[in-house]
Short mmCIF file of C-alpha atoms and ligand atoms in Angstrom, two decimals:
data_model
loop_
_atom_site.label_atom_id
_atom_site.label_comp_id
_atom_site.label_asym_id
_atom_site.label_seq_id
_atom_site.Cartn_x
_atom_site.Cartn_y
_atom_site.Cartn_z
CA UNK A 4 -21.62 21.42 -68.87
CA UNK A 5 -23.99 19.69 -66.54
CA UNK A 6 -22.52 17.66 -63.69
CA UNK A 7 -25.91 16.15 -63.04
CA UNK A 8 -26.62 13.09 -64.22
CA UNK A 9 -29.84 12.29 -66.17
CA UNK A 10 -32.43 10.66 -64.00
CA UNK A 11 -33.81 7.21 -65.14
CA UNK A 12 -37.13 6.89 -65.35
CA UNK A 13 -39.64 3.97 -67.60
CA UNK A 14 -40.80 4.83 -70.99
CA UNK A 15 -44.10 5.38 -70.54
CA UNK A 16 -46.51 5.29 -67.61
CA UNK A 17 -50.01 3.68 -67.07
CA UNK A 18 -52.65 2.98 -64.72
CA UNK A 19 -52.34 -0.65 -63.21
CA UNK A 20 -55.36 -0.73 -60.89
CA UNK A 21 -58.39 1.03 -59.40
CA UNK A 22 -60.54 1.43 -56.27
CA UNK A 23 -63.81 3.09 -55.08
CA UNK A 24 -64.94 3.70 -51.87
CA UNK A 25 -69.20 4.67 -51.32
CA UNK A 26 -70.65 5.64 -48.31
CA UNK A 27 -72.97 3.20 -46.73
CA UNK A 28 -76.20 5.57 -46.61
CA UNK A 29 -78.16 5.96 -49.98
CA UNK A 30 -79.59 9.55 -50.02
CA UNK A 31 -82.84 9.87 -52.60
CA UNK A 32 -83.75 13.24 -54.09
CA UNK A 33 -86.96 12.67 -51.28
CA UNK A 34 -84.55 13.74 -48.37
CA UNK A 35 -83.50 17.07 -50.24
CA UNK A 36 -86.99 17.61 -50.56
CA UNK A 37 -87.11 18.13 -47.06
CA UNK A 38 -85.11 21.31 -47.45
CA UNK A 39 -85.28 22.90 -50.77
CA UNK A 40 -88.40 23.57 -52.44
CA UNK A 41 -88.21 21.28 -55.40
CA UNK A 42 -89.54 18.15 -56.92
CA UNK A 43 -87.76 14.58 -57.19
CA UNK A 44 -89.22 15.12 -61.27
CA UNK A 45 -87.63 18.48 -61.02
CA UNK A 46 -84.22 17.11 -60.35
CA UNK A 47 -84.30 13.60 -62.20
CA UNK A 48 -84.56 16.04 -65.39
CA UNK A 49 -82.71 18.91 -65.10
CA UNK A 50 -79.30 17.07 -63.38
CA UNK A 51 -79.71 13.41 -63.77
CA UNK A 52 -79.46 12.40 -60.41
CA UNK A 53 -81.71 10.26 -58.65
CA UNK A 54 -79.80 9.02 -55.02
CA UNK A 55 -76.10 9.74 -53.78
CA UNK A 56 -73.96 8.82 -51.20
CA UNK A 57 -73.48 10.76 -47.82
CA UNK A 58 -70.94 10.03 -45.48
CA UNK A 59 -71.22 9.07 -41.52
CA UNK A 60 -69.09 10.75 -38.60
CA UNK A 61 -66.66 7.41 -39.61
CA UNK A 62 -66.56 7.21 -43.13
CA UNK A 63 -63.77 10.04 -42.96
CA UNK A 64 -62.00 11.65 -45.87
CA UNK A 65 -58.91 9.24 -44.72
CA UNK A 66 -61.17 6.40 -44.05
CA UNK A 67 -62.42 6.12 -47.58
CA UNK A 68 -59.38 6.61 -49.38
CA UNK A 69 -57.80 3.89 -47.59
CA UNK A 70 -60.67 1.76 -48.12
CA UNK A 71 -60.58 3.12 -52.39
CA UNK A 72 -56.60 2.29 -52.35
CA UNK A 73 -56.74 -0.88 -50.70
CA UNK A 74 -58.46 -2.33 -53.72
CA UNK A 75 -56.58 -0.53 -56.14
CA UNK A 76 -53.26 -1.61 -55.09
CA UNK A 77 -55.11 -5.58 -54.77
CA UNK A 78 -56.12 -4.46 -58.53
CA UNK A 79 -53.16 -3.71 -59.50
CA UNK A 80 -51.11 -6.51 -58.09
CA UNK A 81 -48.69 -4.89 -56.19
CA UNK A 82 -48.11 -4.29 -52.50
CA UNK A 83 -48.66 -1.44 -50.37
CA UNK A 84 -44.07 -0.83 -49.98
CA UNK A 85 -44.05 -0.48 -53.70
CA UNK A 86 -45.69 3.11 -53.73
CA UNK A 87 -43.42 5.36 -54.44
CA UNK A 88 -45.87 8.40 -54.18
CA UNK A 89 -49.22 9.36 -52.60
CA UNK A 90 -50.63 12.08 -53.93
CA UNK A 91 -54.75 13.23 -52.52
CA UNK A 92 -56.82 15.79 -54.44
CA UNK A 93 -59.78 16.94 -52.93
CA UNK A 94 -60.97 19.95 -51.27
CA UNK A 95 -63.33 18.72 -48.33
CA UNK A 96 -60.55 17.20 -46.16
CA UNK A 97 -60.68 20.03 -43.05
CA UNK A 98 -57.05 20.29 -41.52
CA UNK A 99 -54.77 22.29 -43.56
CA UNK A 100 -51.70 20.60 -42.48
CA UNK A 101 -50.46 17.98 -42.47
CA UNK A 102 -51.58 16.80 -45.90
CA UNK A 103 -54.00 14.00 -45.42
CA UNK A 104 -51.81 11.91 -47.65
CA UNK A 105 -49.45 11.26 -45.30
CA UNK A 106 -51.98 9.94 -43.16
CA UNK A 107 -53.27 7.88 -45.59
CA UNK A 108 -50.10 6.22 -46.83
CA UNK A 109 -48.76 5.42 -44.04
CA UNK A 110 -51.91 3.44 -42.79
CA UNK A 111 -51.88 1.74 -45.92
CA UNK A 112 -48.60 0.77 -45.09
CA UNK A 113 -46.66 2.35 -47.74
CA UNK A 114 -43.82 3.08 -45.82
CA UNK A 115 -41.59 6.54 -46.49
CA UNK A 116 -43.37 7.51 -49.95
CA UNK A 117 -43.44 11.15 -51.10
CA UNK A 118 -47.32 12.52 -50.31
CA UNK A 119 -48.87 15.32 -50.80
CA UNK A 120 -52.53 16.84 -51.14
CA UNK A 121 -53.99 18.72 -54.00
CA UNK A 122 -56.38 21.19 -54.50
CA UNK A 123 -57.59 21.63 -58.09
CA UNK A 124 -61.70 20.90 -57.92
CA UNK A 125 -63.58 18.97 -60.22
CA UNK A 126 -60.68 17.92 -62.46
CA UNK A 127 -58.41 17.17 -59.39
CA UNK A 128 -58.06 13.57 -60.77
CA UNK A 129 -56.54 14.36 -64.10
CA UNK A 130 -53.88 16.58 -62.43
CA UNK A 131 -52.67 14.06 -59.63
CA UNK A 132 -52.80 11.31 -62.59
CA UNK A 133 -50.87 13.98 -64.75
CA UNK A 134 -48.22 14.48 -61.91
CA UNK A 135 -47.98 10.80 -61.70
CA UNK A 136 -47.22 10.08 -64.82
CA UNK A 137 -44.63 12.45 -65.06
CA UNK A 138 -42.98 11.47 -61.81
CA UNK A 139 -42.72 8.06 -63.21
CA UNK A 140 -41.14 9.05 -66.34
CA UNK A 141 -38.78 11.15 -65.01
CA UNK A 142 -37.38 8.59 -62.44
CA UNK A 143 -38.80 9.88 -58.56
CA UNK A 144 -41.43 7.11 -58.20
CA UNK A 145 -42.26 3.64 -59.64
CA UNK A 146 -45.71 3.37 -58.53
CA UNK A 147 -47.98 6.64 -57.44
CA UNK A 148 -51.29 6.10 -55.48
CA UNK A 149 -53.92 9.10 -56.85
CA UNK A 150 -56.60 9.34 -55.05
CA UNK A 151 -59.86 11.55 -55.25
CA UNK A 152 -61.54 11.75 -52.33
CA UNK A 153 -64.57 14.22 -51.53
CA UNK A 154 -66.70 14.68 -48.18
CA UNK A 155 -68.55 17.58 -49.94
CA UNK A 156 -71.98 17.18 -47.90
CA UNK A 157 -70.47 18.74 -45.24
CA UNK A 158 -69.71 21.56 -47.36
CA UNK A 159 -73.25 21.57 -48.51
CA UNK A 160 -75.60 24.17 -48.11
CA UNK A 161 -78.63 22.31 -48.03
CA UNK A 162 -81.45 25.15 -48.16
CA UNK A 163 -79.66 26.04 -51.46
CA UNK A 164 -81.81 25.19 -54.31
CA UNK A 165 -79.10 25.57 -56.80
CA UNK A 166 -76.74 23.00 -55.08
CA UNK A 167 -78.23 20.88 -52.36
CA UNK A 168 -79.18 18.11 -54.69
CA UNK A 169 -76.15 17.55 -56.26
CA UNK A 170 -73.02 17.00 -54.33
CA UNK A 171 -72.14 13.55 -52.69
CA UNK A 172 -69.59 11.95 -50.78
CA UNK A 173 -66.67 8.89 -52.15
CA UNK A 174 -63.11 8.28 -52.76
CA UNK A 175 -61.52 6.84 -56.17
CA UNK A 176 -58.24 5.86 -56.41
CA UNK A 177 -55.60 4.87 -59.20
CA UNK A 178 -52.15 2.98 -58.96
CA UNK A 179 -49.93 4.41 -61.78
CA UNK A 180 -46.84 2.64 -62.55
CA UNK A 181 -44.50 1.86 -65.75
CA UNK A 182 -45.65 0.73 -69.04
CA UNK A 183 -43.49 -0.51 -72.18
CA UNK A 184 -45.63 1.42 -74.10
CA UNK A 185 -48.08 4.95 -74.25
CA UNK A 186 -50.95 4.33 -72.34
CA UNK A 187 -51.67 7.46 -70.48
CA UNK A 188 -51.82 10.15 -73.50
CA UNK A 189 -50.72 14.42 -73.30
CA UNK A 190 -52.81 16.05 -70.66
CA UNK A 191 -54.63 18.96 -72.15
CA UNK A 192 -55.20 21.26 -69.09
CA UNK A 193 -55.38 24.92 -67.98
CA UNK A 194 -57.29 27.19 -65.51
CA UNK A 195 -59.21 29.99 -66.30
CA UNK A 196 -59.12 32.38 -63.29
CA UNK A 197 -61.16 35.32 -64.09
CA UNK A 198 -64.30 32.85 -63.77
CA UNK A 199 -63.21 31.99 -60.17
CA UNK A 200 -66.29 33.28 -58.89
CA UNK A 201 -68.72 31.35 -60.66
CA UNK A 202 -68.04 27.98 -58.22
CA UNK A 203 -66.68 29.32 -54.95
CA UNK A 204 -66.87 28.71 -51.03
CA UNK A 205 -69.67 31.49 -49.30
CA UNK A 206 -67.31 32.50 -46.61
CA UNK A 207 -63.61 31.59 -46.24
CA UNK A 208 -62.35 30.01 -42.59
CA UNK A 209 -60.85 33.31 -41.69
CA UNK A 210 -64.24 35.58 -42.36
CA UNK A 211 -66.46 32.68 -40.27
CA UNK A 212 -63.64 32.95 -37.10
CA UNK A 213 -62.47 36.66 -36.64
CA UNK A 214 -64.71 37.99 -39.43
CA UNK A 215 -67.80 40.53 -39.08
CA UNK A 216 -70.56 38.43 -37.96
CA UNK A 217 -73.05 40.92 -38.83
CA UNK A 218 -71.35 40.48 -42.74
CA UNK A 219 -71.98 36.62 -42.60
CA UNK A 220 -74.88 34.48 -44.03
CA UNK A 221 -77.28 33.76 -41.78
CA UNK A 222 -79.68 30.00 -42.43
CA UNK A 223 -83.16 29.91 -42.00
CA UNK A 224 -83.34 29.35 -38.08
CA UNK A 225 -80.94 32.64 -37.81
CA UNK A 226 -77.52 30.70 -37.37
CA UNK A 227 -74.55 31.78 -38.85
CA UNK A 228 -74.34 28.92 -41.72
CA UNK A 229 -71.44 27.03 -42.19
CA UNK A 230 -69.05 28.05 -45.38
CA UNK A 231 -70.34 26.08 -48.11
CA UNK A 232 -69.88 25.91 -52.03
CA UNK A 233 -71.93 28.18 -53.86
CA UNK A 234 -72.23 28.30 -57.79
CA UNK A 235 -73.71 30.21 -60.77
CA UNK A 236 -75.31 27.07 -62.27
CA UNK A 237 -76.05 28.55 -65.76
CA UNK A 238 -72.55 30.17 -66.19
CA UNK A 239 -70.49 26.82 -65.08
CA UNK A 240 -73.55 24.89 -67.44
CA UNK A 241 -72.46 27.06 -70.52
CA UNK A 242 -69.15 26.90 -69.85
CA UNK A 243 -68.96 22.93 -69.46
CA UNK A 244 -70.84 22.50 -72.62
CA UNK A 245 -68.99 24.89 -74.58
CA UNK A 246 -65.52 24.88 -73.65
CA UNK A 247 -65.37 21.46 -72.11
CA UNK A 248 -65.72 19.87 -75.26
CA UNK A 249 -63.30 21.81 -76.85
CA UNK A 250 -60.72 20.59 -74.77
CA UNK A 251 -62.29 16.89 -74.62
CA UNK A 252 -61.37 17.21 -78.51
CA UNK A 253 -57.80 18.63 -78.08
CA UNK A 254 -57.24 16.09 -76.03
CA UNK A 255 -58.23 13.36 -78.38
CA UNK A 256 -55.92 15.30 -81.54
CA UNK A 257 -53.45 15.23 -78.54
CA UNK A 258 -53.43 11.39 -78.67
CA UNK A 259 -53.68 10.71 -81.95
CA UNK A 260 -57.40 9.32 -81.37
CA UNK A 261 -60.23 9.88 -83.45
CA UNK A 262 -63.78 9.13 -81.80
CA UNK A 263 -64.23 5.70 -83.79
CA UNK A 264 -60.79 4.53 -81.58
CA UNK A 265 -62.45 5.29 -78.25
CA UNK A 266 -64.32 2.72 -76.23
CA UNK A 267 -65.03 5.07 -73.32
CA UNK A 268 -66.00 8.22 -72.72
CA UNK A 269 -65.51 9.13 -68.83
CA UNK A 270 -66.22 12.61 -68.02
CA UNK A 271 -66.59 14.37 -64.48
CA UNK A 272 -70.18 13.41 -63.39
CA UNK A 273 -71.67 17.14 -62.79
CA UNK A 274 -74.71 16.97 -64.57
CA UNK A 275 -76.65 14.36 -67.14
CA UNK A 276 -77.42 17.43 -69.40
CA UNK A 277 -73.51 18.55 -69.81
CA UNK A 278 -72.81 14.49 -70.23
CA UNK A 279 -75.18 14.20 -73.11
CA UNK A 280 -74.38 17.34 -74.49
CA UNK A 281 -70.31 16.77 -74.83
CA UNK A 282 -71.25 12.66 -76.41
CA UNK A 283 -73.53 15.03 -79.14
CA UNK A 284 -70.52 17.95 -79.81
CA UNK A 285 -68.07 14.87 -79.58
CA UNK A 286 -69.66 13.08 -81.95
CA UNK A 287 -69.03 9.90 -80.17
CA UNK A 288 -70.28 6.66 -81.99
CA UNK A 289 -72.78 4.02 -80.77
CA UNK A 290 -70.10 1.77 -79.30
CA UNK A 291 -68.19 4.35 -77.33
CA UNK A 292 -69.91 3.44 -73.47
CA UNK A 293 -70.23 6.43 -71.69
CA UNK A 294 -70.09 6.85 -67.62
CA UNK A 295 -73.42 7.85 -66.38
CA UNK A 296 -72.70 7.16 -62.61
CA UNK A 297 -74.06 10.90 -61.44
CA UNK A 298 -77.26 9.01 -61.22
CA UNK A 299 -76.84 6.96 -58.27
CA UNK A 300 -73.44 9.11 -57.05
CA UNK A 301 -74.25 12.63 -57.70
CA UNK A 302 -71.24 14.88 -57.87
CA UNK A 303 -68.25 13.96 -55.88
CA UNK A 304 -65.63 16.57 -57.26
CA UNK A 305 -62.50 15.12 -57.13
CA UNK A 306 -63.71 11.27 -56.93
CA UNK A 307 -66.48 11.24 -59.88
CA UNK A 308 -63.75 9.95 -62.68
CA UNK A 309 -61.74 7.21 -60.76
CA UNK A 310 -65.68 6.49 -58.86
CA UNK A 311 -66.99 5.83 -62.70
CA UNK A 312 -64.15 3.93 -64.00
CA UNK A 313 -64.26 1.55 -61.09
CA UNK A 314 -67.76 1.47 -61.80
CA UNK A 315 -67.57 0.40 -65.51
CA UNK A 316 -65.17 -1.95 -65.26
CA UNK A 317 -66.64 -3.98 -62.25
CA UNK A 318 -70.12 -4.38 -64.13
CA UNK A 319 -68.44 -5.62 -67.63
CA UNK A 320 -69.72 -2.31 -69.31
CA UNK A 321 -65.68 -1.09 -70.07
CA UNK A 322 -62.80 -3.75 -69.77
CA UNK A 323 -58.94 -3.67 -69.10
CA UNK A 324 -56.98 -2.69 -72.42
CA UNK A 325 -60.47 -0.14 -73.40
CA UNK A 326 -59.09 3.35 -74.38
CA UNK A 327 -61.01 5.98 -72.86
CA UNK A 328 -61.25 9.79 -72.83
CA UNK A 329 -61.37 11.53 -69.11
CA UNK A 330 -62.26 14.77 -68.82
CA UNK A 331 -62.38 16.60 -65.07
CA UNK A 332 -63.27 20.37 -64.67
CA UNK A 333 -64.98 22.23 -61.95
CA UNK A 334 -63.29 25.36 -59.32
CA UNK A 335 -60.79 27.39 -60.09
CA UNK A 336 -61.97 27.43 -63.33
CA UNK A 337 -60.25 24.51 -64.08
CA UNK A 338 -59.62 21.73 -66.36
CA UNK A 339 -57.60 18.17 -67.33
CA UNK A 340 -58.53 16.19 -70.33
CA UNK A 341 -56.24 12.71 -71.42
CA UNK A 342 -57.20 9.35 -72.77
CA UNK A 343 -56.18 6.76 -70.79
CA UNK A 344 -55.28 2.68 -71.45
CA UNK A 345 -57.91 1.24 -68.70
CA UNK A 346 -56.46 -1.10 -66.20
C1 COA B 415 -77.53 23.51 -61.15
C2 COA B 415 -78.32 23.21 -62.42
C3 COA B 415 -78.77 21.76 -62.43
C4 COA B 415 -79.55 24.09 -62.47
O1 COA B 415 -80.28 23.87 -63.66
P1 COA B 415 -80.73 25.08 -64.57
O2 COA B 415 -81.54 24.53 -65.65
O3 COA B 415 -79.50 25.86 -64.95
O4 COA B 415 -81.63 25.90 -63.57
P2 COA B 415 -81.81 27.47 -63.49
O5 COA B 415 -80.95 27.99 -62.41
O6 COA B 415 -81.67 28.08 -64.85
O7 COA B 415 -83.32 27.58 -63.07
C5 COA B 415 -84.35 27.20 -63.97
C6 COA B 415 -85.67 27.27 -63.24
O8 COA B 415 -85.72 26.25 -62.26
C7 COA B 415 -85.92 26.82 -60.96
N1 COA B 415 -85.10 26.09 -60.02
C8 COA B 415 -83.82 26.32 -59.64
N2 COA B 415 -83.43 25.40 -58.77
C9 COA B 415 -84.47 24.59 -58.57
C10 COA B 415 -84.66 23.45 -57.79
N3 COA B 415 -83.70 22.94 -57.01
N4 COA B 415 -85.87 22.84 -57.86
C11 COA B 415 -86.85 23.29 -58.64
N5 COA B 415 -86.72 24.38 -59.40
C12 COA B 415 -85.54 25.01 -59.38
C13 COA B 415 -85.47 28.25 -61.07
O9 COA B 415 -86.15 29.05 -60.13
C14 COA B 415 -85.88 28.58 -62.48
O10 COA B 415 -87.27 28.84 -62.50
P3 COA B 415 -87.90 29.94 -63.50
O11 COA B 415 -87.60 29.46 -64.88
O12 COA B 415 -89.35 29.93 -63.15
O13 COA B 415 -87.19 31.23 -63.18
C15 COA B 415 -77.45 23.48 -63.68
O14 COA B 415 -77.29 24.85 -63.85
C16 COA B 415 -76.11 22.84 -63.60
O15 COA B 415 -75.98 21.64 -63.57
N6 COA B 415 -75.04 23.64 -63.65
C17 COA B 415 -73.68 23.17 -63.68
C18 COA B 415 -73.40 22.47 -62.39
C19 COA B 415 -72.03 21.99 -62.32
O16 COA B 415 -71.59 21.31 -63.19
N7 COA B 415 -71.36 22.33 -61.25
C20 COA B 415 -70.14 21.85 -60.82
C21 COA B 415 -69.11 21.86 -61.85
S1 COA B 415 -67.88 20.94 -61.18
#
C-alpha cells in the first residue's frame, strides 16, 4: 500500500480575472500594402481584418504580459504573493532559456511561484488554462497566472502574401483559482502531427547560424530573410472549418451544454471566414455573442482567446457568470476546446 498521502486540492477550479495588453501602434491593411501586392478590399473579405497591433523595441514579450497580468490579478481581487503558478504560452519570446515566466513573475512580484513557458501555437491558451486547472485540483497551486503572449510581427514575413496581413502582436492573461463548483468544463484536446508542415517556421535557428547559406531564403533586396512562419492557407482553412468544429462540439457534449446554454462563443481569432463558418456548423442561436476581435487585432496566436474575452467583457457585450465555449488551434497541428464560467 501507498505511503503517500493524497494531496488536497479545491473541488473545482475557475477563472477569477482577466487582462489584455495592445500595442500602442494601430497597423491598417494600407501599411501591408506597401509590401504585398494586395488590396485593403482584398483582405477586409477574405480574413476579416481591417488594423492590428504591432509592437515597439519596448513593448517586449515580458513587458506586455506584465502589463496583461497586472489587471488580471486587480480583476481578480487577489494580490500578486497569492500566485501559486506562472505558466507563458507563446512562441515569439526569443531566448530559449530561462523561461520568460520566471521573468515575468517575479516582476510582478509573485514571489517563489512554479513558472514555466509553453509552446503549443494557436491553442496555447486552452492548454496553460487546462494545466491550471488541474494543478489546482490536485493541490500544487491555489492561484495560476496563464498568460498568452505573442510578438509574432517579428516573425513575420512581410513580402508574403499568404501571411503578412494577418499576424499581430498582444498578451492575454487569466488568474485561475478555486471554485465551489464546475466552472471550467473537460478539455477536449489533441495534436495532429502528420499536418506539422502545413503552419511551420521557414528556417529553424540552427539552419540560419551554421546552416548552408546558399540553401536559405533569400528577400527581395537579396538578404538572407529572417525565419518566419509560413503556412498552407487553404489546408489549415479546411482543416479549421472541418475538424475544428467537431471538436468545438465534443467539447460542448463534454460539458453537458447544448448551444441554447451558451452565451459566448470565443474561438481563436484566425480568420472571419473560419469564425462564421464554425457559429453556422455549431448551430449557435441568435443570443450566443460571438468574439469577432480579429478585426481590429488580427491574429495573435497564443493571446487571441484571453485578448477577446477581455474584450467582451470590458464593452458589456459578455458579462461575469456568461458560459462560453473557447476553442484555440493553430501549429503543431494542434487543438484545446472547453467552456468556461467567465470571470
Ligand atoms: C490565408 C487566407 C486568408 C488566404 O485566403 P484564401 O481564400 O485561402 O486564398 P488562396 O490562397 O486560396 O488564394 C485565392 C486567390 O487570392 C490570391 N491571393 C492570395 N493572397 C493574396 C493577397 N494577400 N492579396 C490578394 N490576393 C491574394 C491568390 O493568388 C489566389 O488568386 P487566384 O484565384 O487568381 O489564383 C486563408 O487561407 C486562411 O485564413 N487560412 C487559414 C489561416 C489560419 O487560420 N492560420 C493560422 C491558424 S492558427
Amino acid at each position: 500500500m501507498s505511503k503517500i498521502k493524497p494531496s488536497k486540492g479545491a473541488p473545482y477550479a475557475r477563472i477569477l480575472g482577466v487582462g489584455g495588453y495592445r500595442p500602442t501602434r494601430v497597423v491598417p491593411n494600407e501599411v501591408i500594402l506597401e509590401t504585398i501586392d494586395s488590396s485593403d478590399e482584398w483582405i477586409r473579405s477574405r480574413s476579416g481584418i481591417v488594423t492590428r497591433h504591432w509592437a515597439s523595441d519596448e513593448e517586449t514579450v515580458a513587458m506586455m504580459s506584465i502589463e496583461a497580468s497586472g489587471k488580471a490579478i486587480a480583476d481578480a481581487g487577489i494580490t500578486p504573493e497569492q500566485i501559486g503558478a506562472v505558466i507563458v504560452s507563446t512562441v515569439s519570446h526569443f531566448k530559449q532559456t530561462p523561461a520568460v515566466a520566471t521573468e515575468i513573475a517575479h516582476r510582478i512580484g509573485a514571489g517563489k511561484p512554479a513558472a514555466f513557458d509553453i509552446s503549443a501555437g494557436c491553442a496555447g491558451f486552452g492548454y496553460g488554462l487546462t494545466l491550471a486547472k488541474g494543478m489546482i485540483v490536485e493541490g500544487s497551486a491555489e492561484h495560476v497566472l496563464v498568460i498568452g503572449v505573442e510578438r509574432l510581427s517579428d516573425l513575420t514575413d512581410l513580402e508574403d502574401r499568404a501571411t503578412a496581413f494577418l499576424f499581430g502582436d498582444g498578451a492575454g492573461a487569466v488568474v485561475v483559482g478555486p471554485s465551489q463548483e464546475p466552472a471550467i468544463g473537460p478539455t477536449v484536446w489533441g495534436s495532429e502531427g502528420d499536418k506539422s508542415e502545413t503552419i511551420k517556421q521557414t528556417v529553424s535557428w540552427n539552419e540560419l547560424h551554421i546552416g548552408d547559406v546558399s540553401t536559405l531564403p533569400l528577400d527581395s533586396k537579396g538578404e538572407i530573410k529572417f525565419p518566419a512562419i509560413t503556412q498552407e492557407g487553404q489546408s489549415v482553412f479546411r482543416w479549421a472549418v472541418y475538424e475544428m468544429a467537431k471538436v468545438a462540439q465534443q467539447a460542448l457534449d463534454a460539458a453537458g451544454i447544448s448551444p441554447e446554454d451558451l452565451d459566448v462563443f470565443i474561438p481563436h481569432q484566425a480568420n472571419m471566414r473560419i469564425i462564421d463558418s464554425m457559429v453556422k456548423t455549431l448551430k449557435l442561436p441568435e443570443h450566443v455573442t460571438v468574439a469577432r476581435d480579429i478585426e481590429s487585432t488580427g491574429n495573435t496566436s497564443a493571446a487571441s482567446i484571453p485578448l477577446a474575452m477581455e474584450r467582451l467583457l470590458a464593452t458589456g457585450q459578455a458579462k461575469s457568470g456568461d458560459t462560453a465555449l473557447v476553442i484555440g488551434f493553430g501549429a503543431g497541428l494542434v487543438y484545446a476546446a472547453t467552456v468556461v464560467t467567465l470571470p
